[in-house]
PDB file of C-alpha atoms and ligand atoms in Angstrom:
ATOM      1  CA  MET A1190      18.215   5.008   1.810  1.00 93.00           C
ATOM      2  CA  GLN A1191      16.045   1.887   1.629  1.00 97.00           C
ATOM      3  CA  VAL A1192      12.625   1.571  -0.005  1.00 98.00           C
ATOM      4  CA  MET A1193      10.656  -1.623  -0.480  1.00 98.00           C
ATOM      5  CA  GLY A1194      10.070  -2.766  -4.058  1.00 98.00           C
ATOM      6  CA  ILE A1195       7.533  -5.359  -5.186  1.00 98.00           C
ATOM      7  CA  ASP A1196       7.328  -6.740  -8.725  1.00 98.00           C
ATOM      8  CA  ILE A1197       4.008  -8.329  -9.649  1.00 98.00           C
ATOM      9  CA  GLY A1198       3.941 -10.633 -12.656  1.00 95.00           C
ATOM     10  CA  GLY A1199       1.523 -13.139 -14.136  1.00 90.00           C
ATOM     11  CA  SER A1200       3.298 -16.059 -12.446  1.00 90.00           C
ATOM     12  CA  GLY A1201       5.206 -14.642  -9.464  1.00 95.00           C
ATOM     13  CA  ILE A1202       5.235 -11.786  -6.956  1.00 98.00           C
ATOM     14  CA  LYS A1203       8.754 -10.829  -5.852  1.00 98.00           C
ATOM     15  CA  GLY A1204       9.831  -8.241  -3.339  1.00 98.00           C
ATOM     16  CA  ALA A1205      12.602  -6.940  -1.114  1.00 98.00           C
ATOM     17  CA  PRO A1206      13.835  -3.753   0.507  1.00 98.00           C
ATOM     18  CA  VAL A1207      16.147  -1.980  -1.956  1.00 98.00           C
ATOM     19  CA  ASP A1208      19.309  -0.051  -1.201  1.00 98.00           C
ATOM     20  CA  LEU A1209      18.920   2.972  -3.466  1.00 97.00           C
ATOM     21  CA  GLU A1210      22.517   4.157  -3.101  1.00 97.00           C
ATOM     22  CA  LYS A1211      23.772   0.860  -4.481  1.00 97.00           C
ATOM     23  CA  GLY A1212      20.846   0.106  -6.795  1.00 97.00           C
ATOM     24  CA  ALA A1213      20.649  -3.425  -5.387  1.00 98.00           C
ATOM     25  CA  LEU A1214      18.483  -5.520  -3.101  1.00 98.00           C
ATOM     26  CA  ALA A1215      19.314  -4.830   0.551  1.00 98.00           C
ATOM     27  CA  VAL A1216      18.412  -8.404   1.562  1.00 98.00           C
ATOM     28  CA  PRO A1217      17.494 -11.506  -0.479  1.00 98.00           C
ATOM     29  CA  ARG A1218      14.094 -11.257  -2.109  1.00 98.00           C
ATOM     30  CA  GLN A1219      10.982 -13.246  -1.310  1.00 98.00           C
ATOM     31  CA  ARG A1220       8.915 -14.843  -4.039  1.00 98.00           C
ATOM     32  CA  THR A1221       5.330 -16.087  -3.920  1.00 98.00           C
ATOM     33  CA  ALA A1222       3.356 -17.592  -6.785  1.00 97.00           C
ATOM     34  CA  THR A1223       0.747 -15.193  -8.146  1.00 97.00           C
ATOM     35  CA  PRO A1224      -2.666 -16.399  -6.904  1.00 98.00           C
ATOM     36  CA  GLN A1225      -4.905 -17.907  -9.585  1.00 97.00           C
ATOM     37  CA  PRO A1226      -7.234 -16.283 -10.399  1.00 97.00           C
ATOM     38  CA  SER A1227      -5.121 -13.177  -9.869  1.00 98.00           C
ATOM     39  CA  THR A1228      -7.960 -11.021  -8.575  1.00 98.00           C
ATOM     40  CA  PRO A1229      -7.195  -7.628  -6.987  1.00 98.00           C
ATOM     41  CA  GLN A1230      -8.173  -8.901  -3.525  1.00 98.00           C
ATOM     42  CA  ALA A1231      -6.057 -12.065  -3.725  1.00 98.00           C
ATOM     43  CA  VAL A1232      -2.985 -10.200  -5.026  1.00 98.00           C
ATOM     44  CA  ALA A1233      -3.353  -7.436  -2.417  1.00 98.00           C
ATOM     45  CA  GLU A1234      -3.369 -10.089   0.333  1.00 98.00           C
ATOM     46  CA  VAL A1235      -0.083 -11.543  -0.925  1.00 98.00           C
ATOM     47  CA  VAL A1236       1.443  -8.046  -1.046  1.00 98.00           C
ATOM     48  CA  GLY A1237       0.248  -7.335   2.503  1.00 98.00           C
ATOM     49  CA  ARG A1238       1.766 -10.580   3.790  1.00 98.00           C
ATOM     50  CA  MET A1239       5.061  -9.994   2.011  1.00 98.00           C
ATOM     51  CA  VAL A1240       5.436  -6.504   3.479  1.00 98.00           C
ATOM     52  CA  LYS A1241       4.673  -7.838   6.966  1.00 98.00           C
ATOM     53  CA  GLY A1242       7.150 -10.674   6.433  1.00 98.00           C
ATOM     54  CA  PHE A1243       9.939  -8.127   5.982  1.00 98.00           C
ATOM     55  CA  ASP A1244       8.634  -6.172   8.971  1.00 98.00           C
ATOM     56  CA  TRP A1245       8.741  -3.208   6.612  1.00 98.00           C
ATOM     57  CA  GLN A1246       7.671   0.290   7.667  1.00 97.00           C
ATOM     58  CA  GLY A1247       8.114   2.955   4.995  1.00 96.00           C
ATOM     59  CA  PRO A1248       7.310   3.739   1.379  1.00 97.00           C
ATOM     60  CA  ILE A1249       6.668   0.911  -1.102  1.00 98.00           C
ATOM     61  CA  GLY A1250       6.864   0.826  -4.881  1.00 98.00           C
ATOM     62  CA  VAL A1251       4.836  -1.806  -6.718  1.00 98.00           C
ATOM     63  CA  THR A1252       4.971  -2.792 -10.381  1.00 98.00           C
ATOM     64  CA  PHE A1253       2.039  -4.183 -12.289  1.00 98.00           C
ATOM     65  CA  PRO A1254       1.939  -5.697 -15.808  1.00 98.00           C
ATOM     66  CA  SER A1255      -0.607  -3.234 -17.180  1.00 98.00           C
ATOM     67  CA  VAL A1256      -1.213   0.409 -17.979  1.00 98.00           C
ATOM     68  CA  VAL A1257      -1.146   2.311 -14.672  1.00 98.00           C
ATOM     69  CA  GLN A1258      -2.383   5.870 -14.648  1.00 98.00           C
ATOM     70  CA  HIS A1259      -2.673   7.840 -11.412  1.00 96.00           C
ATOM     71  CA  GLY A1260      -2.627   4.636  -9.369  1.00 97.00           C
ATOM     72  CA  VAL A1261      -5.405   2.997 -11.397  1.00 98.00           C
ATOM     73  CA  THR A1262      -4.733  -0.133 -13.496  1.00 98.00           C
ATOM     74  CA  LEU A1263      -6.334   0.332 -16.900  1.00 98.00           C
ATOM     75  CA  SER A1264      -5.576  -2.898 -18.744  1.00 98.00           C
ATOM     76  CA  ALA A1265      -5.065  -6.587 -17.936  1.00 97.00           C
ATOM     77  CA  ALA A1266      -3.411  -8.529 -20.758  1.00 93.00           C
ATOM     78  CA  ASN A1267      -1.973 -11.376 -18.645  1.00 93.00           C
ATOM     79  CA  VAL A1268      -3.808 -10.949 -15.318  1.00 96.00           C
ATOM     80  CA  ASP A1269      -7.391 -11.186 -14.061  1.00 97.00           C
ATOM     81  CA  LYS A1270      -9.694  -8.798 -15.952  1.00 98.00           C
ATOM     82  CA  ALA A1271     -11.038  -7.405 -12.656  1.00 98.00           C
ATOM     83  CA  TRP A1272      -7.904  -5.223 -12.592  1.00 98.00           C
ATOM     84  CA  ILE A1273      -9.267  -3.039 -15.387  1.00 98.00           C
ATOM     85  CA  GLY A1274     -10.278   0.162 -13.604  1.00 98.00           C
ATOM     86  CA  ALA A1275      -9.147  -1.041 -10.162  1.00 98.00           C
ATOM     87  CA  HIS A1276      -7.569   1.541  -7.842  1.00 98.00           C
ATOM     88  CA  ALA A1277      -4.418  -0.506  -7.319  1.00 98.00           C
ATOM     89  CA  GLU A1278      -2.600   2.102  -5.276  1.00 98.00           C
ATOM     90  CA  GLU A1279      -5.471   2.443  -2.828  1.00 98.00           C
ATOM     91  CA  LEU A1280      -5.894  -1.333  -2.599  1.00 98.00           C
ATOM     92  CA  PHE A1281      -2.217  -1.905  -1.711  1.00 98.00           C
ATOM     93  CA  ARG A1282      -2.272   1.054   0.679  1.00 98.00           C
ATOM     94  CA  GLN A1283      -5.123  -0.573   2.558  1.00 98.00           C
ATOM     95  CA  ALA A1284      -3.468  -3.998   2.520  1.00 98.00           C
ATOM     96  CA  THR A1285      -0.185  -2.650   3.922  1.00 98.00           C
ATOM     97  CA  GLY A1286      -1.145   0.494   5.842  1.00 98.00           C
ATOM     98  CA  LEU A1287       1.814   2.207   4.128  1.00 98.00           C
ATOM     99  CA  PRO A1288       2.323   4.737   1.305  1.00 97.00           C
ATOM    100  CA  VAL A1289       2.360   2.945  -2.063  1.00 98.00           C
ATOM    101  CA  THR A1290       3.281   3.989  -5.605  1.00 98.00           C
ATOM    102  CA  VAL A1291       2.187   1.698  -8.464  1.00 98.00           C
ATOM    103  CA  LEU A1292       3.632   1.765 -11.977  1.00 98.00           C
ATOM    104  CA  ASN A1293       3.902  -0.398 -15.088  1.00 98.00           C
ATOM    105  CA  ASP A1294       6.417  -3.251 -14.742  1.00 98.00           C
ATOM    106  CA  ALA A1295       8.465  -2.425 -17.850  1.00 98.00           C
ATOM    107  CA  ASP A1296       8.566   1.274 -16.924  1.00 98.00           C
ATOM    108  CA  ALA A1297       9.996   0.251 -13.540  1.00 98.00           C
ATOM    109  CA  ALA A1298      12.593  -2.051 -15.106  1.00 98.00           C
ATOM    110  CA  GLY A1299      13.523   0.743 -17.502  1.00 98.00           C
ATOM    111  CA  MET A1300      13.952   3.274 -14.704  1.00 98.00           C
ATOM    112  CA  ALA A1301      16.262   0.869 -12.866  1.00 98.00           C
ATOM    113  CA  GLU A1302      18.345   0.152 -15.993  1.00 98.00           C
ATOM    114  CA  MET A1303      18.637   3.875 -16.809  1.00 98.00           C
ATOM    115  CA  ARG A1304      19.815   4.681 -13.293  1.00 98.00           C
ATOM    116  CA  TYR A1305      21.966   1.679 -12.382  1.00 98.00           C
ATOM    117  CA  GLY A1306      22.310  -0.641 -15.369  1.00 98.00           C
ATOM    118  CA  ALA A1307      22.618  -0.794 -19.150  1.00 98.00           C
ATOM    119  CA  GLY A1308      21.187   2.703 -19.721  1.00 98.00           C
ATOM    120  CA  ARG A1309      23.389   4.572 -17.265  1.00 98.00           C
ATOM    121  CA  GLY A1310      24.506   7.917 -18.713  1.00 97.00           C
ATOM    122  CA  GLU A1311      22.730   7.229 -22.040  1.00 98.00           C
ATOM    123  CA  LYS A1312      21.281  10.361 -23.657  1.00 97.00           C
ATOM    124  CA  GLY A1313      18.855  10.572 -26.569  1.00 98.00           C
ATOM    125  CA  VAL A1314      16.041   8.117 -27.251  1.00 98.00           C
ATOM    126  CA  VAL A1315      16.394   4.828 -25.384  1.00 98.00           C
ATOM    127  CA  LEU A1316      13.868   2.036 -25.739  1.00 98.00           C
ATOM    128  CA  LEU A1317      13.840  -0.833 -23.249  1.00 98.00           C
ATOM    129  CA  LEU A1318      11.859  -3.960 -24.041  1.00 98.00           C
ATOM    130  CA  THR A1319      11.174  -6.769 -21.584  1.00 98.00           C
ATOM    131  CA  PHE A1320      10.564 -10.274 -22.912  1.00 97.00           C
ATOM    132  CA  GLY A1321       8.624 -12.533 -20.555  1.00 94.00           C
ATOM    133  CA  THR A1322       4.995 -13.692 -20.514  1.00 92.00           C
ATOM    134  CA  GLY A1323       4.297 -10.605 -22.651  1.00 95.00           C
ATOM    135  CA  ILE A1324       6.474  -7.863 -24.110  1.00 98.00           C
ATOM    136  CA  GLY A1325       6.797  -4.704 -22.037  1.00 98.00           C
ATOM    137  CA  SER A1326       8.252  -1.389 -23.157  1.00 98.00           C
ATOM    138  CA  ALA A1327       9.754   1.713 -21.586  1.00 98.00           C
ATOM    139  CA  LEU A1328      10.662   4.743 -23.690  1.00 98.00           C
ATOM    140  CA  PHE A1329      13.098   7.425 -22.495  1.00 98.00           C
ATOM    141  CA  THR A1330      14.294  10.644 -23.971  1.00 98.00           C
ATOM    142  CA  ASP A1331      17.389  12.074 -22.262  1.00 98.00           C
ATOM    143  CA  GLY A1332      16.589   9.847 -19.289  1.00 97.00           C
ATOM    144  CA  VAL A1333      12.971  11.030 -18.951  1.00 97.00           C
ATOM    145  CA  LEU A1334      10.314   8.312 -19.166  1.00 97.00           C
ATOM    146  CA  VAL A1335       7.238   8.456 -21.397  1.00 98.00           C
ATOM    147  CA  PRO A1336       5.056   6.124 -19.291  1.00 98.00           C
ATOM    148  CA  ASN A1337       2.734   3.327 -20.464  1.00 98.00           C
ATOM    149  CA  THR A1338       3.934   2.952 -24.045  1.00 98.00           C
ATOM    150  CA  GLU A1339       2.585  -0.657 -24.363  1.00 98.00           C
ATOM    151  CA  LEU A1340       4.590  -1.412 -27.500  1.00 98.00           C
ATOM    152  CA  GLY A1341       4.196  -5.150 -26.937  1.00 98.00           C
ATOM    153  CA  HIS A1342       0.683  -4.687 -28.298  1.00 98.00           C
ATOM    154  CA  LEU A1343       1.841  -3.053 -31.488  1.00 98.00           C
ATOM    155  CA  GLU A1344       0.226  -4.944 -34.352  1.00 97.00           C
ATOM    156  CA  ILE A1345       2.756  -6.466 -36.700  1.00 96.00           C
ATOM    157  CA  GLY A1346       1.548  -8.674 -39.534  1.00 91.00           C
ATOM    158  CA  GLY A1347      -1.975  -8.608 -38.064  1.00 95.00           C
ATOM    159  CA  ARG A1348      -1.014  -9.808 -34.587  1.00 96.00           C
ATOM    160  CA  ASP A1349       0.174  -8.298 -31.335  1.00 97.00           C
ATOM    161  CA  ALA A1350       3.984  -8.234 -31.216  1.00 98.00           C
ATOM    162  CA  GLU A1351       3.898 -10.121 -27.910  1.00 98.00           C
ATOM    163  CA  ASP A1352       1.775 -12.931 -29.329  1.00 98.00           C
ATOM    164  CA  ARG A1353       4.567 -13.632 -31.813  1.00 97.00           C
ATOM    165  CA  ALA A1354       7.734 -12.830 -29.972  1.00 98.00           C
ATOM    166  CA  ALA A1355       7.279 -12.916 -26.175  1.00 97.00           C
ATOM    167  CA  SER A1356       9.633 -15.236 -24.369  1.00 96.00           C
ATOM    168  CA  SER A1357       6.667 -17.421 -23.372  1.00 95.00           C
ATOM    169  CA  VAL A1358       5.897 -18.003 -27.078  1.00 97.00           C
ATOM    170  CA  ARG A1359       9.406 -19.376 -27.610  1.00 97.00           C
ATOM    171  CA  THR A1360       8.855 -22.022 -24.950  1.00 96.00           C
ATOM    172  CA  GLU A1361       5.206 -22.750 -25.813  1.00 97.00           C
ATOM    173  CA  GLN A1362       5.967 -23.250 -29.507  1.00 98.00           C
ATOM    174  CA  ASP A1363       9.312 -24.891 -28.847  1.00 98.00           C
ATOM    175  CA  LEU A1364      11.130 -22.459 -31.156  1.00 98.00           C
ATOM    176  CA  SER A1365      14.890 -22.561 -31.543  1.00 98.00           C
ATOM    177  CA  TRP A1366      16.761 -19.436 -30.440  1.00 98.00           C
ATOM    178  CA  LYS A1367      17.331 -18.639 -34.111  1.00 98.00           C
ATOM    179  CA  GLN A1368      13.645 -18.992 -35.029  1.00 98.00           C
ATOM    180  CA  TRP A1369      12.590 -16.877 -32.084  1.00 98.00           C
ATOM    181  CA  ALA A1370      15.294 -14.264 -32.757  1.00 98.00           C
ATOM    182  CA  ARG A1371      13.921 -13.817 -36.276  1.00 98.00           C
ATOM    183  CA  ARG A1372      10.559 -12.868 -34.759  1.00 98.00           C
ATOM    184  CA  VAL A1373      12.184 -10.558 -32.242  1.00 98.00           C
ATOM    185  CA  ASN A1374      14.157  -8.947 -35.036  1.00 98.00           C
ATOM    186  CA  ARG A1375      10.984  -8.173 -36.941  1.00 98.00           C
ATOM    187  CA  VAL A1376       9.559  -6.407 -33.877  1.00 98.00           C
ATOM    188  CA  LEU A1377      12.800  -4.497 -33.315  1.00 98.00           C
ATOM    189  CA  GLU A1378      12.993  -3.373 -36.943  1.00 98.00           C
ATOM    190  CA  HIS A1379       9.428  -2.117 -36.791  1.00 97.00           C
ATOM    191  CA  LEU A1380      10.105  -0.162 -33.601  1.00 98.00           C
ATOM    192  CA  GLU A1381      13.302   1.176 -35.100  1.00 98.00           C
ATOM    193  CA  MET A1382      11.354   2.471 -38.073  1.00 97.00           C
ATOM    194  CA  LEU A1383       8.813   4.189 -35.797  1.00 98.00           C
ATOM    195  CA  PHE A1384      11.063   5.640 -33.077  1.00 98.00           C
ATOM    196  CA  SER A1385      14.643   5.835 -34.425  1.00 98.00           C
ATOM    197  CA  PRO A1386      16.078   5.023 -30.998  1.00 98.00           C
ATOM    198  CA  ASP A1387      19.755   5.645 -30.190  1.00 98.00           C
ATOM    199  CA  LEU A1388      19.831   2.517 -28.069  1.00 98.00           C
ATOM    200  CA  MET A1389      17.611  -0.498 -27.430  1.00 98.00           C
ATOM    201  CA  ILE A1390      17.959  -2.451 -24.177  1.00 98.00           C
ATOM    202  CA  LEU A1391      16.551  -5.987 -24.157  1.00 98.00           C
ATOM    203  CA  GLY A1392      15.534  -7.238 -20.729  1.00 97.00           C
ATOM    204  CA  GLY A1393      13.134  -9.484 -18.872  1.00 93.00           C
ATOM    205  CA  GLY A1394      13.653 -13.182 -18.262  1.00 88.00           C
ATOM    206  CA  ILE A1395      15.777 -13.553 -21.423  1.00 91.00           C
ATOM    207  CA  SER A1396      18.507 -11.033 -20.515  1.00 92.00           C
ATOM    208  CA  LYS A1397      20.638 -13.831 -19.066  1.00 93.00           C
ATOM    209  CA  ASP A1398      20.419 -15.736 -22.371  1.00 96.00           C
ATOM    210  CA  HIS A1399      21.432 -12.838 -24.585  1.00 96.00           C
ATOM    211  CA  ALA A1400      24.472 -14.662 -26.010  1.00 97.00           C
ATOM    212  CA  ARG A1401      22.121 -17.262 -27.510  1.00 97.00           C
ATOM    213  CA  PHE A1402      20.111 -14.877 -29.680  1.00 98.00           C
ATOM    214  CA  PHE A1403      21.877 -11.511 -29.963  1.00 98.00           C
ATOM    215  CA  PRO A1404      24.077 -12.804 -32.820  1.00 97.00           C
ATOM    216  CA  TYR A1405      20.915 -13.245 -34.955  1.00 98.00           C
ATOM    217  CA  LEU A1406      19.635  -9.679 -34.477  1.00 98.00           C
ATOM    218  CA  LYS A1407      20.249  -7.377 -37.405  1.00 96.00           C
ATOM    219  CA  THR A1408      19.059  -3.894 -36.500  1.00 96.00           C
ATOM    220  CA  ARG A1409      21.068  -0.797 -37.292  1.00 96.00           C
ATOM    221  CA  THR A1410      20.417   0.483 -33.758  1.00 97.00           C
ATOM    222  CA  ARG A1411      22.845  -0.402 -30.986  1.00 98.00           C
ATOM    223  CA  ILE A1412      21.328  -3.204 -28.858  1.00 98.00           C
ATOM    224  CA  VAL A1413      22.526  -4.218 -25.409  1.00 98.00           C
ATOM    225  CA  PRO A1414      21.228  -6.700 -22.835  1.00 98.00           C
ATOM    226  CA  ALA A1415      19.733  -5.416 -19.591  1.00 98.00           C
ATOM    227  CA  GLN A1416      22.091  -5.780 -16.637  1.00 97.00           C
ATOM    228  CA  LEU A1417      19.881  -6.045 -13.571  1.00 97.00           C
ATOM    229  CA  TYR A1418      18.193  -9.250 -14.723  1.00 92.00           C
ATOM    230  CA  ASN A1419      15.324 -10.347 -12.509  1.00 91.00           C
ATOM    231  CA  ASP A1420      15.808  -7.589  -9.957  1.00 97.00           C
ATOM    232  CA  ALA A1421      15.168  -4.676 -12.343  1.00 98.00           C
ATOM    233  CA  GLY A1422      11.437  -4.511 -11.539  1.00 98.00           C
ATOM    234  CA  ILE A1423      11.926  -4.575  -7.762  1.00 98.00           C
ATOM    235  CA  ILE A1424      14.675  -1.940  -7.908  1.00 98.00           C
ATOM    236  CA  GLY A1425      12.724   0.266 -10.325  1.00 98.00           C
ATOM    237  CA  ALA A1426       9.612   0.025  -8.162  1.00 98.00           C
ATOM    238  CA  ALA A1427      11.554   1.281  -5.157  1.00 98.00           C
ATOM    239  CA  LEU A1428      13.080   4.057  -7.231  1.00 98.00           C
ATOM    240  CA  ALA A1429       9.662   5.143  -8.497  1.00 98.00           C
ATOM    241  CA  ALA A1430       8.334   5.359  -4.963  1.00 97.00           C
ATOM    242  CA  THR A1431      10.908   8.058  -4.264  1.00 94.00           C
ATOM    243  CA  GLU A1432      10.624   9.795  -7.620  1.00 83.00           C
ATOM    244  CA  ARG A1433       6.876   9.468  -8.144  1.00 65.00           C
ATOM    245  CA  VAL A1434       6.393   9.131 -11.863  1.00 43.00           C
ATOM    246  CA  GLU A1435       3.880  11.638 -13.108  1.00 41.00           C
ATOM    247  CA  THR A1436       1.497   9.873 -15.452  1.00 41.00           C
ATOM    248  CA  ALA A1437      -0.527  12.619 -16.997  1.00 33.00           C
TER     249      ALA A1437
HETATM  250  C1  LIG B 203       1.163  -5.593 -20.748  1.00 88.88           C
HETATM  251  C2  LIG B 203       2.158  -4.516 -20.339  1.00 88.88           C
HETATM  252  C3  LIG B 203       3.331  -5.153 -19.606  1.00 88.88           C
HETATM  253  C4  LIG B 203       3.927  -6.272 -20.429  1.00 88.88           C
HETATM  254  C5  LIG B 203       5.045  -6.995 -19.694  1.00 88.88           C
HETATM  255  C6  LIG B 203       1.871  -6.654 -21.551  1.00 88.88           C
HETATM  256  O1  LIG B 203       0.975  -7.656 -21.925  1.00 88.88           O
HETATM  257  O2  LIG B 203       0.126  -5.026 -21.526  1.00 88.88           O
HETATM  258  O3  LIG B 203       1.535  -3.561 -19.519  1.00 88.88           O
HETATM  259  O4  LIG B 203       4.296  -4.166 -19.341  1.00 88.88           O
HETATM  260  O5  LIG B 203       2.936  -7.220 -20.781  1.00 88.88           O
HETATM  261  O6  LIG B 203       4.585  -7.581 -18.526  1.00 88.88           O
END
């Protein structure tokens, strides 16, 4: 079965039809720069064009880098503030004329990793973190997602975890992998203390570079890199469209 997945981020919007038997993109993805300012209208237009470009007819899953409850985006850390309170699902439905499911980007990546990647068959408490512009989180217990955990905004030492240890901070502040890993480790140790996870999966843009910083991480919890790299969001979005996540 194929479902279209679209992954919206602060800098790019990526999408492709997904083969859900294989857990992989059915055809190469398309990428468009996120419009600036990233207003709901401007982003919805890009989504509409992308769906038309694939000549897609069928359900669509869309990720968004914010809290998403019942199709409504409730925060906007790294996107235009007009998204706060916007009915994202309805907006994308109108722009595409197709059924749309919207969910948090890290939750989508986590769902994909649990089904097809680093979390496959993992029981107990699994915490996936994505390191990119911000830090996203997805928390699972026996494979069931607790949506919208937003642990990147956990305050550590008086600042949001993502303001210290997002991947974007490493590049902006020109930190060495070792310096950055020390910050990541502090976040991981704090989360470990709060949630006692059985496994932590580190994903997002940095999953490919895991060999450069994993050796510096010192948690007692098992840590593994995500396996689906940049496609996790697209694949998870498609998966969510078939399994509609209930966000109570
Ligand atoms: C947002 C989250 C998102 C994460 C990764 C954070 O700033 O609040 O909703 O999952 O960035 O994009």
